[in-house]
Coordinates of C-alpha atoms and ligand atoms in Angstrom, one line a residue:
M228 CA 0.1 -0.3 0.1
K229 CA 1.2 3.5 -0.6
P230 CA 2.1 5.4 2.3
F231 CA -0.6 8.1 3.0
E232 CA -0.7 11.2 5.5
Y233 CA -3.9 11.1 7.6
A234 CA -5.6 13.7 9.4
A235 CA -8.9 13.4 11.7
P236 CA -9.6 17.2 11.4
N237 CA -12.7 18.9 14.4
T238 CA -14.3 21.0 11.7
L239 CA -15.8 20.8 8.5
E240 CA -14.1 23.5 6.8
E241 CA -10.4 22.0 8.1
A242 CA -11.7 18.8 6.5
I243 CA -12.6 20.6 3.1
G244 CA -9.2 22.5 3.2
L245 CA -7.4 19.2 3.3
L246 CA -9.1 17.9 0.0
G247 CA -7.0 18.2 -3.3
E248 CA -8.4 19.9 -6.5
K249 CA -7.9 16.9 -8.2
W250 CA -9.1 13.1 -7.3
G251 CA -6.8 10.6 -6.2
E252 CA -4.9 13.7 -3.9
A253 CA -6.7 13.5 -1.0
E254 CA -9.7 11.1 -0.3
V255 CA -12.5 11.3 2.5
L256 CA -12.7 8.6 5.0
A257 CA -15.6 7.5 6.1
G258 CA -16.3 4.1 7.8
G259 CA -13.5 3.0 5.7
T260 CA -15.2 -0.1 4.4
D261 CA -14.8 0.4 1.4
L262 CA -12.4 3.1 0.7
V263 CA -9.7 0.8 2.8
T264 CA -9.9 -2.2 0.8
A265 CA -9.3 0.3 -2.4
L266 CA -6.2 1.0 -0.8
K267 CA -4.9 -2.1 -0.1
Q268 CA -5.9 -3.1 -3.4
G269 CA -4.0 -0.1 -5.3
I270 CA -6.9 0.9 -7.4
M271 CA -6.8 4.5 -5.2
E272 CA -3.6 6.1 -3.6
P273 CA -4.2 9.3 -2.6
D274 CA -1.5 10.9 -0.8
R275 CA -4.2 12.1 2.2
L276 CA -6.9 10.5 3.9
V277 CA -9.2 13.1 5.2
S278 CA -11.4 11.2 8.3
L279 CA -14.6 12.6 9.2
K280 CA -15.2 10.7 12.5
N281 CA -14.8 13.7 14.5
L282 CA -17.7 15.6 12.7
T283 CA -20.6 14.3 14.9
S284 CA -22.8 16.5 13.7
L285 CA -22.8 14.7 10.7
Q286 CA -24.3 11.4 12.2
Q287 CA -27.5 12.3 13.1
V288 CA -30.8 11.2 12.1
E289 CA -33.9 13.5 12.7
L290 CA -37.0 14.6 11.4
R291 CA -37.4 17.8 11.1
E292 CA -40.5 19.9 9.2
G293 CA -41.4 16.9 7.5
T294 CA -38.2 16.1 6.2
L295 CA -35.8 13.1 7.4
H296 CA -32.4 14.8 7.9
I297 CA -29.9 11.9 7.8
G298 CA -26.0 12.9 8.3
A299 CA -23.4 11.8 6.0
M300 CA -21.8 9.7 8.7
A301 CA -25.1 8.3 9.8
P302 CA -24.3 4.9 10.3
L303 CA -26.5 2.9 7.9
A304 CA -27.9 0.8 10.7
A305 CA -28.9 4.3 12.4
V306 CA -31.6 4.5 9.3
S307 CA -32.4 1.0 8.9
E308 CA -33.0 1.3 12.9
N309 CA -34.8 4.9 12.6
S310 CA -39.1 4.7 13.3
T311 CA -39.4 7.6 11.0
A312 CA -37.4 5.8 7.9
Q313 CA -39.2 1.9 8.9
E314 CA -42.8 3.7 9.1
H315 CA -42.4 6.2 5.8
F316 CA -39.6 4.4 3.7
P317 CA -39.5 1.0 4.1
S318 CA -37.6 0.9 0.3
L319 CA -34.3 2.4 2.0
V320 CA -34.4 0.3 4.7
Q321 CA -34.8 -3.0 2.9
A322 CA -31.8 -1.4 0.5
I323 CA -29.7 -1.5 4.1
E324 CA -30.6 -4.7 5.5
G325 CA -29.8 -5.9 2.5
I326 CA -26.3 -5.4 2.5
G327 CA -23.6 -7.2 2.8
S328 CA -23.6 -8.2 6.7
R329 CA -24.2 -6.5 10.2
Q330 CA -20.4 -5.6 10.4
I331 CA -21.1 -3.2 7.3
I332 CA -24.1 -1.9 8.4
V333 CA -22.8 -1.3 11.8
H334 CA -19.7 0.3 10.3
G335 CA -20.2 1.6 7.0
T336 CA -22.2 5.1 6.7
V337 CA -24.8 6.8 4.1
G338 CA -22.8 9.0 2.8
G339 CA -19.7 6.2 1.6
D340 CA -22.6 3.8 0.4
L341 CA -23.3 6.5 -2.3
C342 CA -19.9 7.2 -3.3
Q343 CA -18.0 3.4 -3.1
R344 CA -16.4 2.8 -6.0
P345 CA -17.5 -0.3 -8.4
R346 CA -16.9 -3.6 -7.7
C347 CA -16.6 -4.5 -11.5
W348 CA -13.5 -7.2 -11.2
Y349 CA -11.5 -5.7 -14.4
F350 CA -11.2 -2.2 -12.3
R351 CA -10.8 -4.0 -9.0
S352 CA -8.0 -5.5 -10.1
G353 CA -6.1 -2.4 -11.9
Y354 CA -7.2 -2.2 -15.1
G355 CA -9.7 1.1 -14.7
L356 CA -13.3 2.4 -14.5
F357 CA -13.4 1.1 -18.4
G358 CA -11.6 -2.2 -17.6
Q359 CA -9.6 -1.9 -20.9
H360 CA -6.2 -3.4 -21.9
D361 CA -4.0 -2.3 -24.9
G362 CA -7.2 -0.8 -25.7
E363 CA -9.6 -3.9 -25.7
S364 CA -12.5 -4.0 -23.5
L365 CA -12.0 -7.0 -21.1
V366 CA -15.6 -6.8 -20.5
L367 CA -16.6 -7.2 -23.7
N368 CA -14.4 -9.7 -24.7
G369 CA -14.5 -11.5 -21.2
D370 CA -16.5 -12.7 -18.2
N371 CA -19.2 -9.9 -17.9
R372 CA -21.7 -11.6 -16.0
F373 CA -22.4 -8.9 -13.4
H374 CA -21.8 -6.2 -15.4
A375 CA -24.4 -3.4 -17.2
I376 CA -27.4 -4.4 -19.1
F377 CA -28.3 -0.3 -19.6
G378 CA -26.1 2.5 -20.1
N379 CA -24.1 0.7 -21.5
E380 CA -22.9 1.6 -25.2
G381 CA -19.3 2.0 -23.9
P382 CA -16.8 3.0 -22.4
A383 CA -18.6 2.1 -18.9
Y384 CA -19.9 -1.2 -18.7
F385 CA -19.6 -1.4 -15.1
V386 CA -23.2 -1.4 -13.0
H387 CA -23.1 1.4 -9.5
P388 CA -22.8 -0.5 -6.6
S389 CA -25.1 1.6 -4.5
S390 CA -28.5 0.1 -2.9
L391 CA -29.3 3.3 -1.2
G392 CA -29.0 5.1 -4.7
P393 CA -32.2 3.7 -6.5
A394 CA -34.2 4.2 -3.2
L395 CA -33.3 7.3 -2.3
I396 CA -34.0 8.6 -6.3
A397 CA -37.5 7.1 -6.2
L398 CA -38.2 8.8 -3.0
D399 CA -37.1 12.3 -3.8
A400 CA -34.7 12.7 -1.8
T401 CA -31.7 15.5 -2.0
L402 CA -28.4 15.1 -1.0
I403 CA -26.0 18.9 0.5
A404 CA -22.6 19.0 -0.5
V405 CA -20.0 21.5 1.0
G406 CA -17.2 22.8 -1.0
P407 CA -14.1 25.3 -0.4
K408 CA -15.3 29.1 1.3
G409 CA -19.0 26.6 2.9
K410 CA -19.9 26.9 -1.0
E411 CA -23.3 24.6 -0.8
R412 CA -24.8 22.5 -3.5
T413 CA -28.1 21.2 -3.1
I414 CA -28.2 18.4 -5.2
G415 CA -31.0 16.1 -6.3
A416 CA -30.7 12.4 -5.8
G417 CA -31.3 11.6 -9.6
D418 CA -28.8 14.1 -10.3
F419 CA -26.1 12.9 -8.2
F420 CA -24.8 9.9 -10.2
K421 CA -23.3 10.0 -13.7
T422 CA -21.0 7.8 -16.0
P423 CA -17.4 8.6 -15.8
Q424 CA -16.5 9.7 -19.8
N425 CA -13.2 8.8 -19.0
E426 CA -10.3 7.5 -16.6
D427 CA -10.1 10.8 -14.6
E428 CA -13.5 11.1 -13.8
R429 CA -15.7 9.6 -10.8
E430 CA -19.1 7.9 -10.6
T431 CA -21.0 11.3 -9.3
V432 CA -20.9 15.0 -9.8
L433 CA -19.1 15.5 -6.5
R434 CA -16.2 17.3 -6.6
P435 CA -12.4 16.4 -5.3
D436 CA -13.0 18.9 -2.6
E437 CA -16.1 18.3 -1.5
V438 CA -18.1 16.4 1.6
V439 CA -21.7 15.1 1.5
T440 CA -23.0 16.7 4.4
E441 CA -26.4 15.5 4.4
I442 CA -29.5 13.5 2.3
R443 CA -33.1 15.0 2.9
V444 CA -35.4 12.4 2.7
P445 CA -39.1 14.3 2.2
L446 CA -42.5 12.5 3.4
H447 CA -44.7 12.7 0.5
G448 CA -46.4 9.9 1.5
L449 CA -45.5 7.5 -1.6
K450 CA -45.7 4.0 -1.2
N451 CA -42.6 2.4 -1.8
A452 CA -40.8 -1.0 -1.5
T453 CA -37.4 -2.5 -2.6
Y454 CA -36.8 -5.8 -4.1
E455 CA -33.2 -7.0 -4.7
V456 CA -32.3 -10.6 -6.3
R457 CA -28.9 -12.1 -4.5
H458 CA -27.1 -15.0 -4.7
R459 CA -28.4 -16.4 -1.5
Q460 CA -27.4 -15.3 1.7
G461 CA -24.0 -14.6 0.7
F462 CA -21.7 -11.3 1.5
D463 CA -22.2 -9.7 -2.2
W464 CA -23.8 -7.1 -3.9
P465 CA -27.4 -8.2 -5.5
Y466 CA -27.5 -9.2 -9.1
V467 CA -30.4 -6.1 -9.6
T468 CA -32.3 -4.2 -7.3
A469 CA -35.6 -2.4 -8.1
T470 CA -37.0 0.4 -6.2
V471 CA -40.6 1.3 -6.5
A472 CA -42.4 4.1 -5.2
F473 CA -45.9 5.8 -6.1
Q474 CA -48.9 7.6 -4.4
E475 CA -52.0 5.5 -4.3
R476 CA -55.4 6.4 -3.6
G477 CA -58.2 3.9 -4.1
G478 CA -56.1 1.4 -5.4
T479 CA -55.1 3.3 -8.2
A480 CA -51.5 4.2 -8.8
S481 CA -50.3 8.0 -9.9
D482 CA -46.9 9.7 -9.7
G483 CA -44.8 6.6 -10.4
R484 CA -41.2 5.6 -10.1
V485 CA -38.9 2.6 -11.0
V486 CA -35.3 2.7 -10.2
L487 CA -33.0 0.1 -10.9
G488 CA -29.9 -0.9 -9.2
H489 CA -26.7 -3.0 -10.2
V490 CA -28.1 -3.0 -13.7
A491 CA -26.1 0.3 -15.5
P492 CA -23.3 2.5 -14.6
V493 CA -26.0 4.6 -12.2
P494 CA -29.1 3.8 -10.9
W495 CA -30.9 3.4 -14.1
H496 CA -34.7 5.2 -13.4
S497 CA -37.4 3.3 -16.1
E498 CA -39.2 5.9 -17.5
K499 CA -41.5 3.4 -19.5
A500 CA -42.0 1.1 -16.1
S501 CA -42.7 3.7 -14.1
Q502 CA -45.2 5.7 -16.6
S503 CA -46.9 2.0 -16.8
L504 CA -48.1 2.6 -13.5
N505 CA -50.2 5.6 -13.8
G506 CA -53.6 5.9 -13.4
Q507 CA -53.9 1.9 -13.1
A508 CA -55.2 -0.6 -10.2
L509 CA -52.6 -2.2 -8.1
N510 CA -52.7 -5.5 -8.9
E511 CA -50.7 -8.6 -10.2
P512 CA -51.2 -7.7 -14.0
T513 CA -50.3 -4.5 -12.8
A514 CA -47.0 -5.6 -11.7
K515 CA -46.2 -8.1 -14.1
E516 CA -46.8 -4.7 -16.9
C517 CA -44.7 -2.7 -14.8
G518 CA -42.1 -5.7 -14.9
Q519 CA -42.5 -5.8 -18.6
A520 CA -42.1 -2.3 -19.4
A521 CA -39.0 -2.2 -16.9
I522 CA -37.0 -4.1 -19.7
V523 CA -37.7 -2.4 -22.8
G524 CA -34.3 -1.3 -23.7
A525 CA -31.7 -3.7 -22.1
K526 CA -28.9 -4.5 -23.8
P527 CA -27.5 -7.7 -22.3
L528 CA -24.0 -8.3 -22.6
S529 CA -22.6 -11.9 -24.1
G530 CA -22.7 -13.4 -20.2
N531 CA -25.5 -11.4 -18.5
R532 CA -28.8 -11.9 -20.0
Y533 CA -30.2 -13.6 -16.6
K534 CA -30.2 -10.1 -15.8
V535 CA -33.4 -9.2 -18.2
Q536 CA -35.5 -11.6 -16.6
L537 CA -34.3 -10.8 -13.2
T538 CA -35.0 -6.8 -13.2
K539 CA -38.6 -8.0 -14.7
T540 CA -39.2 -10.1 -11.7
A541 CA -37.4 -7.9 -9.2
V542 CA -39.9 -5.0 -10.4
K543 CA -43.0 -7.0 -10.1
R544 CA -42.3 -8.1 -6.7
A545 CA -41.1 -4.6 -5.8
V546 CA -44.8 -3.3 -7.1
L547 CA -46.6 -5.9 -5.4
S548 CA -44.6 -5.2 -2.0
A549 CA -45.3 -1.2 -2.3
A550 CA -48.8 -2.3 -2.5
G551 CA -49.3 -4.4 0.5
I552 CA -49.9 -6.9 -2.2
E553 CA -49.0 -11.1 -0.5
Q554 CA -47.1 -12.9 -2.9
E555 CA -46.0 -16.5 -3.0
A556 CA -42.4 -17.0 -2.0
Ligands
FAD1203 C1 -19.2 -7.5 1.7 C2 -20.0 -6.7 1.3 C3 -20.6 -6.2 0.9 C4 -21.7 -5.0 0.7 N1 -22.5 -5.3 0.0 C5 -23.6 -4.2 -0.3 C6 -25.1 -3.7 -0.7 O1 -25.9 -5.2 -1.0 N2 -25.6 -2.7 -1.5 C7 -25.0 -1.7 -1.0 O2 -25.1 -0.9 -1.3 N3 -23.8 -1.4 -0.4 C8 -22.6 -2.6 -0.1 N4 -21.4 -2.7 0.8 C9 -20.6 -1.6 0.3 C10 -21.1 -0.7 1.8 O3 -22.3 0.0 1.9 C11 -20.2 0.2 2.0 O4 -18.9 -0.1 1.7 C12 -20.4 1.6 2.5 O5 -21.5 2.0 2.6 C13 -19.1 2.4 2.4 O6 -19.7 3.3 3.8 P1 -18.2 3.6 4.7 O7 -18.4 4.8 5.5 O8 -17.0 2.6 5.3 O9 -17.1 4.7 3.1 P2 -15.7 4.9 2.8 O10 -15.5 3.5 3.3 O11 -15.1 5.3 4.4 O12 -15.8 5.6 1.5 C14 -16.1 5.0 0.3 C15 -16.0 6.1 -1.1 O13 -16.8 7.3 -0.5 C16 -16.1 8.2 -0.1 N5 -16.7 9.3 0.4 C17 -17.6 8.8 2.4 N6 -18.2 9.7 2.9 C18 -18.0 10.6 1.7 C19 -18.8 12.0 2.3 N7 -19.4 12.2 3.2 N8 -18.3 13.0 1.3 C20 -17.7 12.7 0.3 N9 -17.3 11.5 -0.5 C21 -17.2 10.3 0.8 C22 -14.8 7.9 0.1 O14 -13.5 9.5 -0.1 C23 -14.9 6.6 -0.3 O15 -14.1 6.8 -1.5 C24 -21.3 -4.0 0.8 C25 -19.8 -3.8 1.5 C26 -19.0 -5.1 1.8 C27 -17.8 -5.3 2.4

């Protein structure tokens, strides 16, 4: 591992001042469950780590004026155990409960989940975000069973690893990012993720000298649920995640949102599936139709066609779950 400087400042201003203007100069350290692995793998080699552990105000989760304010340094468990989240945001709680192991849920933070780096095995083996060797795509020519089926026109084929991203987008969440001189940006969760176009870019719109400080989730009264398809009970990321949210009146859906995870380089908002819910009675045929709409435009690679069927099923089950309709195991 490359030697690095370590700082644990006591103020946000100080922390931001210690970050660099270019990616790679310094990295924010939260719970370290992703970053430390990346350091050991040599895929991130910063000169400095800036720990946010002393910024205890960023750990709070509280309901204020109809919005759940989640500090970026809040452990994942603090959200899944929060009574407001449990009552109003089952999709978020389900996304957290699916994560790897209890240790990760207790130690990993919400900000860290949103900013974690892709798990693509070519990236993790040192072939860059696009998994290339001598100008050739290792993804297209190799084992791509866990790669993208949407948004995979290239050069990025990895899937965004965050399970919370789809839920936060479906729930209309916003993120607060603070940069030099205390400059604050409010970023819609749907605008936070981006597909990098070159190896110097990252998977979010965050700048190298910005810190995510808070995530705000409004209580909009949406019915919502997340359904993930995973490999048994393994400590691993899902094959496919679907978060569904909608307003419900008299058994009919409106304002539908369907956001998929682990199928594209960004959490994937499925317009067609979202629209398919509007004005429809909430029942099994509507859920099935929504699943069908979600796979329109999928472009599986040579080894991941199976994800298309999983997406269809995950969306259908998320719709039924959000609608409170019992389904067979
Ligand atoms: C075995 C295993 C299984 C997992 N399964 C899942 C899963 O199913 N779904 C899922 O979503 N995740 C999964 N994870 C990932 C896990 O959720 C993340 O590792 C964790 O949330 C990262 O949080 P952290 O606080 O440890 O972040 P760190 O490791 O400290 O940081 C991660 C990245 O985010 C950046 N960062 C952290 N906080 C901020 C901030 N406030 N502002 C700006 N940048 C920041 C860091 O610089 C770093 O690049 C799994 C992890 C493991 C090890």
